[in-house]
XYZ file of C-alpha atoms in Angstrom:
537
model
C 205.261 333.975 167.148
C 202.757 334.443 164.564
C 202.682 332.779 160.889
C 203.939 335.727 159.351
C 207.238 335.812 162.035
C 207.930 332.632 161.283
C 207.310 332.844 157.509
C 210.143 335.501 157.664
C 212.299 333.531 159.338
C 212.246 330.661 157.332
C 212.656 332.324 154.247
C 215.957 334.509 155.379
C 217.393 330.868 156.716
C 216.517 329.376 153.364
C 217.941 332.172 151.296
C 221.373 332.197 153.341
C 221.553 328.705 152.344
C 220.720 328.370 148.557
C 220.391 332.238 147.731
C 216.780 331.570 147.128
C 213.135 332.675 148.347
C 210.958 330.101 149.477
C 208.081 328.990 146.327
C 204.785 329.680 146.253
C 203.897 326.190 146.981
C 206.321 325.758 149.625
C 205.052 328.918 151.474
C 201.273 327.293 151.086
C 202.218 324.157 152.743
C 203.913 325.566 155.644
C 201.010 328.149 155.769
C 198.620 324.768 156.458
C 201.119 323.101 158.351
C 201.250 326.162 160.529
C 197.269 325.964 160.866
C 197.126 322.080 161.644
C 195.876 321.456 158.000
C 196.572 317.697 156.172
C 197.921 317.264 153.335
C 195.047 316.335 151.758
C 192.988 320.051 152.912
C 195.898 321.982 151.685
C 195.702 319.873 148.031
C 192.030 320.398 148.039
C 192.195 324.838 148.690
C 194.793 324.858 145.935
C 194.289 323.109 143.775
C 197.402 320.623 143.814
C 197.235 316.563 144.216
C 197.726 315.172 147.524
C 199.742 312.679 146.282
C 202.484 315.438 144.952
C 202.430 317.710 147.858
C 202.787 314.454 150.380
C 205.201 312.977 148.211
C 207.300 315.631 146.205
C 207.373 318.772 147.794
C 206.427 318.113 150.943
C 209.838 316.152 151.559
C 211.833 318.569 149.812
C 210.588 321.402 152.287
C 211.327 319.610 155.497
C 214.664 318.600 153.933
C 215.226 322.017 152.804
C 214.491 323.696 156.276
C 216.545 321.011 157.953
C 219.501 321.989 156.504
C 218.882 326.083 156.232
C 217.872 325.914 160.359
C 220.967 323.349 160.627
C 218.077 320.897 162.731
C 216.232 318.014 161.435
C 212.653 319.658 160.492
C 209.544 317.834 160.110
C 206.061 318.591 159.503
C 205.315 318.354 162.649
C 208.162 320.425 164.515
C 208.777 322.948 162.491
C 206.997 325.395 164.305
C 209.145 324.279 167.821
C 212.909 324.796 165.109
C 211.657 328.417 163.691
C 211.143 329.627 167.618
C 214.348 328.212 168.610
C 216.051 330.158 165.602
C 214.652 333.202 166.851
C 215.687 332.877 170.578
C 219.107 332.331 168.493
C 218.707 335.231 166.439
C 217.649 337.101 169.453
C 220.590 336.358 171.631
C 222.869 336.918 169.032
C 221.588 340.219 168.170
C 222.121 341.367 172.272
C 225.774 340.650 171.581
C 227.234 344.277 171.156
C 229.241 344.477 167.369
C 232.962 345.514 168.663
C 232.808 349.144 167.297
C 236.084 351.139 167.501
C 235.641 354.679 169.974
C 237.626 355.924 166.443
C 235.164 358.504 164.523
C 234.022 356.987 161.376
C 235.823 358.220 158.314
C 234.071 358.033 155.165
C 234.289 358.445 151.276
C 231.198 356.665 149.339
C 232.219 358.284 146.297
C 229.704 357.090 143.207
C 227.343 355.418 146.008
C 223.300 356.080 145.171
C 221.201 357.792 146.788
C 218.352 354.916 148.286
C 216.215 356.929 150.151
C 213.595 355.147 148.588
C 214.403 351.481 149.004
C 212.482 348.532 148.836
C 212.375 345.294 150.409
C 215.581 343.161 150.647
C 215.167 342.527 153.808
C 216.628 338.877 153.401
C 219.406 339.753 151.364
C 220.532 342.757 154.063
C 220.474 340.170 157.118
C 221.976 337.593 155.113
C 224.478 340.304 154.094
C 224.885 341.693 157.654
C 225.855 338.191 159.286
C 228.519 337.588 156.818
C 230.090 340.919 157.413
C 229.723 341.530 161.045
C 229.475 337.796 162.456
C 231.067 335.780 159.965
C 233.633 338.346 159.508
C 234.049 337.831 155.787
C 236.903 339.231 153.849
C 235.660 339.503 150.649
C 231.557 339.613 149.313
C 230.902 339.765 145.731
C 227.442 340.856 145.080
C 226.589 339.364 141.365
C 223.706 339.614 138.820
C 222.757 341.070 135.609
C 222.816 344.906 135.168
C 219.783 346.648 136.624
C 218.951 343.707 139.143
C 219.778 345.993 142.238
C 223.427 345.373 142.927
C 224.126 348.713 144.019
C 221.147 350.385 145.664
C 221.280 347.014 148.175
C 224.950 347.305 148.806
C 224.841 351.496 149.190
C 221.705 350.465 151.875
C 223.653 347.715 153.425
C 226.375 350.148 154.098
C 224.117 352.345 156.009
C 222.603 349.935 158.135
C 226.553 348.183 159.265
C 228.853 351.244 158.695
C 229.156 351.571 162.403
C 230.961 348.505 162.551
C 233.875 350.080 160.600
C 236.652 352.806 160.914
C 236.917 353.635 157.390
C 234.273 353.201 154.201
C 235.202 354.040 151.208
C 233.078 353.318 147.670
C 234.659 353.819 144.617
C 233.251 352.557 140.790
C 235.088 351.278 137.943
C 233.039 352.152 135.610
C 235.684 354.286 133.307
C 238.587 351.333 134.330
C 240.736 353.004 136.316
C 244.661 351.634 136.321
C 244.788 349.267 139.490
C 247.588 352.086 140.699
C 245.542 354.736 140.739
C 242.940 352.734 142.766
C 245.293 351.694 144.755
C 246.954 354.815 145.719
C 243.489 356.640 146.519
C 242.712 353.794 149.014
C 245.962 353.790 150.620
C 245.618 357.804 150.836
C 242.083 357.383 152.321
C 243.237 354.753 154.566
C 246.316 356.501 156.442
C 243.778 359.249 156.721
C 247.058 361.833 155.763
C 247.767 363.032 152.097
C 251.492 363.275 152.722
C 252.297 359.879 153.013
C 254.966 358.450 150.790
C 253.467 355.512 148.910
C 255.192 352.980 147.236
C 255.505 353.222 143.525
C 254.715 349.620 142.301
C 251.606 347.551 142.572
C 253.070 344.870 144.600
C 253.646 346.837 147.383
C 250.985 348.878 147.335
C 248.843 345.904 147.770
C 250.820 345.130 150.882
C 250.758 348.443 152.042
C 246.710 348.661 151.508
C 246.850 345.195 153.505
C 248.452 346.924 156.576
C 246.274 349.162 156.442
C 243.424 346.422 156.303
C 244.538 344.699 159.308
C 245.308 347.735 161.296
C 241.713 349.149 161.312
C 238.564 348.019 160.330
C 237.693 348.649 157.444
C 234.352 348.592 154.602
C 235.798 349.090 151.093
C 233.343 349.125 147.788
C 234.167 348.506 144.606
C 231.289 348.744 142.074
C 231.442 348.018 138.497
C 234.011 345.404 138.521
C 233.053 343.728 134.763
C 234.570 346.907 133.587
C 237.837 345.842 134.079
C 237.283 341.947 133.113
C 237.654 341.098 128.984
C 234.656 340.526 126.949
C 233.957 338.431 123.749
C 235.813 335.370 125.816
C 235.600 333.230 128.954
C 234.016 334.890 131.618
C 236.063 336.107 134.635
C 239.281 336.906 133.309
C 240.804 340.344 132.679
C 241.844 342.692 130.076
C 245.510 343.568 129.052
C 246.850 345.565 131.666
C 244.407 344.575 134.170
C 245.610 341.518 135.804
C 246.739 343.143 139.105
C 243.078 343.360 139.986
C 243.146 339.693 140.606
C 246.238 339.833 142.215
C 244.240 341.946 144.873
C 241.395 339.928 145.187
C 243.019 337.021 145.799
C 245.484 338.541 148.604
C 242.590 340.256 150.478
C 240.472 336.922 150.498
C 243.490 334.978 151.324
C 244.968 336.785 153.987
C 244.824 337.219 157.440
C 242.811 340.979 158.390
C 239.343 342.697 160.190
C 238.796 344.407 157.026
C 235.959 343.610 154.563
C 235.785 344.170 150.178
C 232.128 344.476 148.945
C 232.898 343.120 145.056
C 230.003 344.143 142.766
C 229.849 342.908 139.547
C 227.838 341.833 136.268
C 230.185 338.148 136.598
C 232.110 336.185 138.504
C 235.995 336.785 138.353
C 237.965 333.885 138.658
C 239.718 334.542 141.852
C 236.418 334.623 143.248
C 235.034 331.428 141.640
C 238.089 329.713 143.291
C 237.910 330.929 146.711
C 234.406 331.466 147.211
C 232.238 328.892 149.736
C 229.212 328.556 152.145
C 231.247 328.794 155.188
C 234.901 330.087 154.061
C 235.611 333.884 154.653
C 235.317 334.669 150.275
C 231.159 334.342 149.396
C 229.315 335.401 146.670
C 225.708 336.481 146.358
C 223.737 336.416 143.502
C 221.017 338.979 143.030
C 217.320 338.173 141.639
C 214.685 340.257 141.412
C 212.276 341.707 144.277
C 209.939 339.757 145.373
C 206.279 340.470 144.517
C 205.426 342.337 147.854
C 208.704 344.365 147.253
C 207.548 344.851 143.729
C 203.938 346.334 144.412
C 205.972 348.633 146.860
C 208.392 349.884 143.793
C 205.438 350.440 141.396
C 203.253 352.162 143.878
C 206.029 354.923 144.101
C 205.597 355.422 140.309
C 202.448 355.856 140.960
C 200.102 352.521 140.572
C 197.665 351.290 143.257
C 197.841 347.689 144.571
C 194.965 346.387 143.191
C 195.410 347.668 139.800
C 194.422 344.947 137.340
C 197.403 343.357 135.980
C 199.791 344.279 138.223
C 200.606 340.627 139.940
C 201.360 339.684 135.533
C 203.351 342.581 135.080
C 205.516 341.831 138.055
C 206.056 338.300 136.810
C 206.956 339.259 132.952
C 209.806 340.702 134.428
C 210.800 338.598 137.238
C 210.596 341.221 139.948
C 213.963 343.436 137.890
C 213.688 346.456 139.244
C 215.323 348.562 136.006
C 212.874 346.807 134.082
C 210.025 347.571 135.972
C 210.528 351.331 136.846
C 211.799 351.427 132.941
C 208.037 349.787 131.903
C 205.889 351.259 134.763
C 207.303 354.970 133.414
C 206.080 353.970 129.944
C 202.961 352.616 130.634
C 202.181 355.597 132.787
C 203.172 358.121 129.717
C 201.400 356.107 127.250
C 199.007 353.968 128.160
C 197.687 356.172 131.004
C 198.615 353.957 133.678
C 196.404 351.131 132.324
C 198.944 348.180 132.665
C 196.278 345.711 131.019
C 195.845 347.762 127.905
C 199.878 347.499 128.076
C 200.175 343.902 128.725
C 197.339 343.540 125.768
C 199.178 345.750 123.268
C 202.750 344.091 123.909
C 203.041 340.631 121.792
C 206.504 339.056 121.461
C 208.509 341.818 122.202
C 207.817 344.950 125.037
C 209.721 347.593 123.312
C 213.033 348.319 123.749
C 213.019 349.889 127.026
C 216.084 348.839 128.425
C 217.932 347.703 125.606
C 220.667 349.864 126.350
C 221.530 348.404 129.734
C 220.798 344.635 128.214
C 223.127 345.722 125.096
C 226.243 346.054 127.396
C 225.686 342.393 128.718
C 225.395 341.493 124.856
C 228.162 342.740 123.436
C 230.447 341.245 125.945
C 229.534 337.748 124.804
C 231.856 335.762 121.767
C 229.760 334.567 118.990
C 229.573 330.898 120.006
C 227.722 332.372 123.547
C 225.625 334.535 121.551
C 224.523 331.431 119.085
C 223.481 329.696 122.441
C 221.993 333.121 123.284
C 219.503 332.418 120.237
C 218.622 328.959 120.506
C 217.596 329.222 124.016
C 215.297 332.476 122.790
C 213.652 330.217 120.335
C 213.400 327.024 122.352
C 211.698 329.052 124.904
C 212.057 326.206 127.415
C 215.201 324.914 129.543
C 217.050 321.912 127.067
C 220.307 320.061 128.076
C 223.938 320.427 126.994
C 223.599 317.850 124.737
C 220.288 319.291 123.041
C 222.322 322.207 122.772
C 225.672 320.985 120.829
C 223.007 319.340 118.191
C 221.753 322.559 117.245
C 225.218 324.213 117.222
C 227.414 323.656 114.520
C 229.591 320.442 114.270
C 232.950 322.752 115.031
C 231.657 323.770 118.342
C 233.050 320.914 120.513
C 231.471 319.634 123.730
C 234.435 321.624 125.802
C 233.735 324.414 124.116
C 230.356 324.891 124.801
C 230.955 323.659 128.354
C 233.085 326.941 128.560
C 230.676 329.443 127.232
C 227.787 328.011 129.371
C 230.159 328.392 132.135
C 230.737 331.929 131.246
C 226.907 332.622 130.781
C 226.094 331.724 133.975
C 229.225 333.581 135.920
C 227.519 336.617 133.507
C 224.610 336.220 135.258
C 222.774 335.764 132.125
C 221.021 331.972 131.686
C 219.930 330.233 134.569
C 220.737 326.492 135.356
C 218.513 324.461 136.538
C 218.528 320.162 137.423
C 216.234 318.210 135.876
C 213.295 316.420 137.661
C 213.685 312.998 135.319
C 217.630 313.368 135.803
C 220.619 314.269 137.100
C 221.169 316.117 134.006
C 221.677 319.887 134.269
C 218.911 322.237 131.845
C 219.866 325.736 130.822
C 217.523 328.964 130.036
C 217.832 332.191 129.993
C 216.577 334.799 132.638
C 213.089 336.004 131.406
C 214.470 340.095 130.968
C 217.136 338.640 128.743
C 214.520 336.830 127.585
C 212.914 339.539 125.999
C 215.929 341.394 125.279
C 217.556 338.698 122.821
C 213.800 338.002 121.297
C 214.432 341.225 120.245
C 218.276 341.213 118.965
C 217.204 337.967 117.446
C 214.217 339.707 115.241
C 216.403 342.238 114.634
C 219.220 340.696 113.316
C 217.384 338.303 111.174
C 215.719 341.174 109.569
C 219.124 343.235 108.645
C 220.244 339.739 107.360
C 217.711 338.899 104.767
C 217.704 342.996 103.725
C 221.563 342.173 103.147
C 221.016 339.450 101.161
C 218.647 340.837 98.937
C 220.595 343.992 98.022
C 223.763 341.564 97.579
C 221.920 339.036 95.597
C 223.852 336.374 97.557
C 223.453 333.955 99.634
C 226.577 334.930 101.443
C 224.606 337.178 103.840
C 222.083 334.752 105.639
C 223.053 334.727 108.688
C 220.881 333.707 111.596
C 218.473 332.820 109.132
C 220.751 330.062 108.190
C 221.864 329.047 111.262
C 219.195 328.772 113.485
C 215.475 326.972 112.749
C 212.926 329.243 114.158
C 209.972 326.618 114.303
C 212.780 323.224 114.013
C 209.451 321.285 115.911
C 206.510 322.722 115.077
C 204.605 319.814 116.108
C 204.937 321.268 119.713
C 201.865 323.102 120.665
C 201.169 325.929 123.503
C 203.377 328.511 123.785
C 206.633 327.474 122.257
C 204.629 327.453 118.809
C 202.941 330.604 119.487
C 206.151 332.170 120.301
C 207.577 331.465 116.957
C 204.590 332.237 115.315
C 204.688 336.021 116.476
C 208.076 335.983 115.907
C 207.469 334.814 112.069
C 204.744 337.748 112.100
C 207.176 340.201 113.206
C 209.700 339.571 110.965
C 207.430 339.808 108.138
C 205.939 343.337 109.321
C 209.060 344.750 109.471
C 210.878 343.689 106.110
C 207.004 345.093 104.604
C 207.912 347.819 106.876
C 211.279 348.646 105.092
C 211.082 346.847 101.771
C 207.865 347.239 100.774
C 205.130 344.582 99.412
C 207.788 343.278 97.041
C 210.074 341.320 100.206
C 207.668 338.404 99.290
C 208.878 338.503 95.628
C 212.570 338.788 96.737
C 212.255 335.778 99.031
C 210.670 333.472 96.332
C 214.092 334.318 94.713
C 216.761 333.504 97.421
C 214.584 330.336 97.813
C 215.651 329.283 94.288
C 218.756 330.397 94.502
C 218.984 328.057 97.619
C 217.420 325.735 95.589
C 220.095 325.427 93.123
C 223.009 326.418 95.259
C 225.640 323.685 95.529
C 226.735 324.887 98.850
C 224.777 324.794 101.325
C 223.864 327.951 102.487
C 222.543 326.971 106.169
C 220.509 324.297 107.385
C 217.887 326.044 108.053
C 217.583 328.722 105.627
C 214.820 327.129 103.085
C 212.538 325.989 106.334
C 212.402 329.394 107.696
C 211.654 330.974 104.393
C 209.204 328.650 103.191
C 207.351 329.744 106.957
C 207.931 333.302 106.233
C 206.602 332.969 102.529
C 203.749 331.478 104.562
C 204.082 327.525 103.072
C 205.466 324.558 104.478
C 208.162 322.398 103.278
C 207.585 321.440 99.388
């Protein structure tokens, strides 16, 4: 086995235990471990102390490995585990899949075309051994729109669908009645149109069940946020919808050979309730290609490997595949394919080349998630739930916010993260959101202050009131240079629309604010005062 074998097989063990990649860092110190290298050598090629590799990381990866290759791992015999997972692997793989003599019938509907697929090679075996091992009843494949969901599950269902009777793929995209759903997979499944179905839900769940434990069968449902409510907690459904839950929960709780493939944008609840590592519901949540994967995505638009700035491009956008094929297509039409002069141009905000996809995500969200949304934008940093509820106003209660950072992450939309110092949990948001509520944030700040000066009230604030775009401007790097284009934004854009005058028309909702006796906003004088280009006097 060579460094590269066992490279693979360490990451796939560690991502079908935390639904991660190995780091950077980690893959450098089992690249020197591999070659015999101290701690100390390793430190002193990269850069790092030896103190933090030996210390910090080092642990963690040995720890790590121990429990993804279910052995205790050490520096020393890792090498001896990764060989013994692959005589495993190999063994396991001899072991013929139980494949019915019955022809395969299939229906993938909506499915994509992936004839050009890339990567996600962990994520298929990972995939695979829940489905044809593990025998899982129910896999929900989430993450943000664009991320991949469906090109991975449309290839996974090539690669297994001879380990099934029936496939069938269907999309809820235009929220179909759970009957009608219902009565096309129970049609599919008795493989005869004249059947005589039952007429309620009930027992057309039942009769689907049969069916499910009968023959083996793959069934795909794409789409499934469709059918869940937005503007409210994440994972619950919209009038008329709640038999879709009833469904989930009687295919993951009952006894049958069959298999659901659940994609979706978040989490339903059924889900979040039966879901574990080793019971027969599990989730999967879908990042973004890895850089290798990457390279291989952009090359098919039509950029070389070595192109300069292609390794920063890749990491703007986190490896999201909509997002880079969306941004590789522009910089191709106008910037010639020179990613550097695009990467140059591009200051706070790279256009609005995916807003549309983003927007759906957006609009689902209630107005206390969409505050967070904001202040996460403009902290530019992961801060804690209690960091949070300060900046919030005081009649958003602790629970409450609990619940809509809760909902953001089974929305696939901020990441959670622990905190070295602590056992405290931070919160950000995924960098293409990122970019995508920088933008919504501009935006909306700009229609506010253009509504306020026609109304010649200080009724019409808005964000400008309620969130401080530079609270700690003491902070230096790139928190306070990502306000500062912000601020310069802003500012182009009302001169942009409103002419040289916008100055004049602040200095006057300033003393308006000024002798208000409301208060209009905490925040509102501090941000104009920056945008008039002053501090606080």
């Amino acid at each position: 086995m060579n460094f590269e074998e066992g490279l693979k097989l360490a990451d796939t063990a560690v991502f079908a235990k935390t639904n991660r990649h190995l780091k950077d860092i980690e893959v450098i110190i089992l690249r020197g471990a591999w070659q015999g290298q101290e701690y100390h050598k390793v430190a002193e090629a990269y850069g790092y102390t030896a103190e933090y590799l030996m210390q910090d990381v080092g642990p963690k990866l040995w720890k790590l490995l121990s429990e993804a290759l279910g052995e205790r791992v050490s520096k020393r015999n890792f090498q001896a585990a990764l060989e013994r997972r692959s005589l495993l692997q190999s063994e396991t793989a001899a072991q013929p899949i139980a494949v019915t003599s019955t022809p395969l019938c299939q229906d993938w509907g909506e499915a994509p075309d992936v004839s050009n697929f890339f990567g996600r090679t962990a994520e298929l075996n990972t995939l695979s051994q829940w489905i044809l091992r593990d025998r899982c009843r129910l896999v929900a494949l989430l993450g943000m729109g664009g991320i991949g969901k469906t090109a991975l599950t449309a290839k996974l269902g090539e690669q297994i669908q001879g380990g099934f009777e029936y496939l069938v793929w269907r999309s809820l995209r235009h929220a179909p009645p759970l009957l009608t759903i219902l009565t096309e997979l129970n049609l599919f499944a008795s493989s005869s149109q004249d059947t005589q179905l039952p007429t309620t839900v009930d027992e057309q769940i039942s009769s689907l069940l049969k069916s499910l434990r009968d023959r083996r069968c793959l069934l795909i449902l794409d789409d499934w946020e469709m059918i869940l409510r937005s503007g409210d907690i994440a994972g619950y459904y919209r009038d008329g919808y709640q038999g879709y839950g009833q469904l989930l929960r009687r295919i993951g709780e009952e006894r049958h050979q069959s298999c659901l493939l659940l994609l979706s944008r978040e989490k339903p609840v059924e889900v979040a309730s039966l879901a574990g590592e080793t019971l027969p519901v599990r989730t999967l949540q879908v990042k973004g290609l890895k850089q290798t994967e990457a390279k291989m995505l952009l090359a098919a638009i039509g950029f070389s490997a070595s192109e300069n700035g292609l390794d920063e491009l890749i990491q703007i956008y986190r490896g999201h595949p909509a997002a880079l094929k969306f941004t590789g297509t522009t910089i191709q039409e106008l910037f010639n394919g020179n990613i550097s002069q695009f990467i140059a141009q591009s200051s706070l905000v790279i256009g609005d080349i995916f807003g549309n996809l983003l927007n759906e995500h957006f609009q689902r969200l209630s107005d206390v998630g969409k505050a967070v949304m904001y202040w996460l934008v403009i902290e530019q940093q992961p801060i804690s739930l209690n960091q949070l509820k300060a900046k919030l106003s005081a009649g958003v209660s602790s629970s409450e916010l609990l619940t809509v950072l809760e909902s953001l992450v089974r929305r696939s939309l901020i990441e959670k993260e622990l905190s070295p110092s602590s056992a405290e949990s931070k919160f950000t948001l995924e960098p293409v959101m990122m970019k995508y509520v920088t933008h919504k944030l501009v935006e909306q700040i700009c229609q506010n202050l253009r509504e306020a000066m026609q109304a010649e009230s200080l009724d019409h604030l808005g964000l400008i009131g309620s969130h401080g775009l530079d609270e700690n401007p003491e902070i230096a790097g790139a928190k306070t240079t990502q306000q500062n284009q912000m601020f310069n934004i802003i500012r182009e854009r009302l001169n942009l629309t409103l002419g040289s005058p916008f100055k004049k028309q602040l200095e006057e909702i300033l003393l308006k604010l000024r002798k208000s006796p409301f208060q209009a906003g905490k925040y509102a004088e501090k941000n104009i005062l920056k945008l008039l280009g002053e501090t606080e006097r």
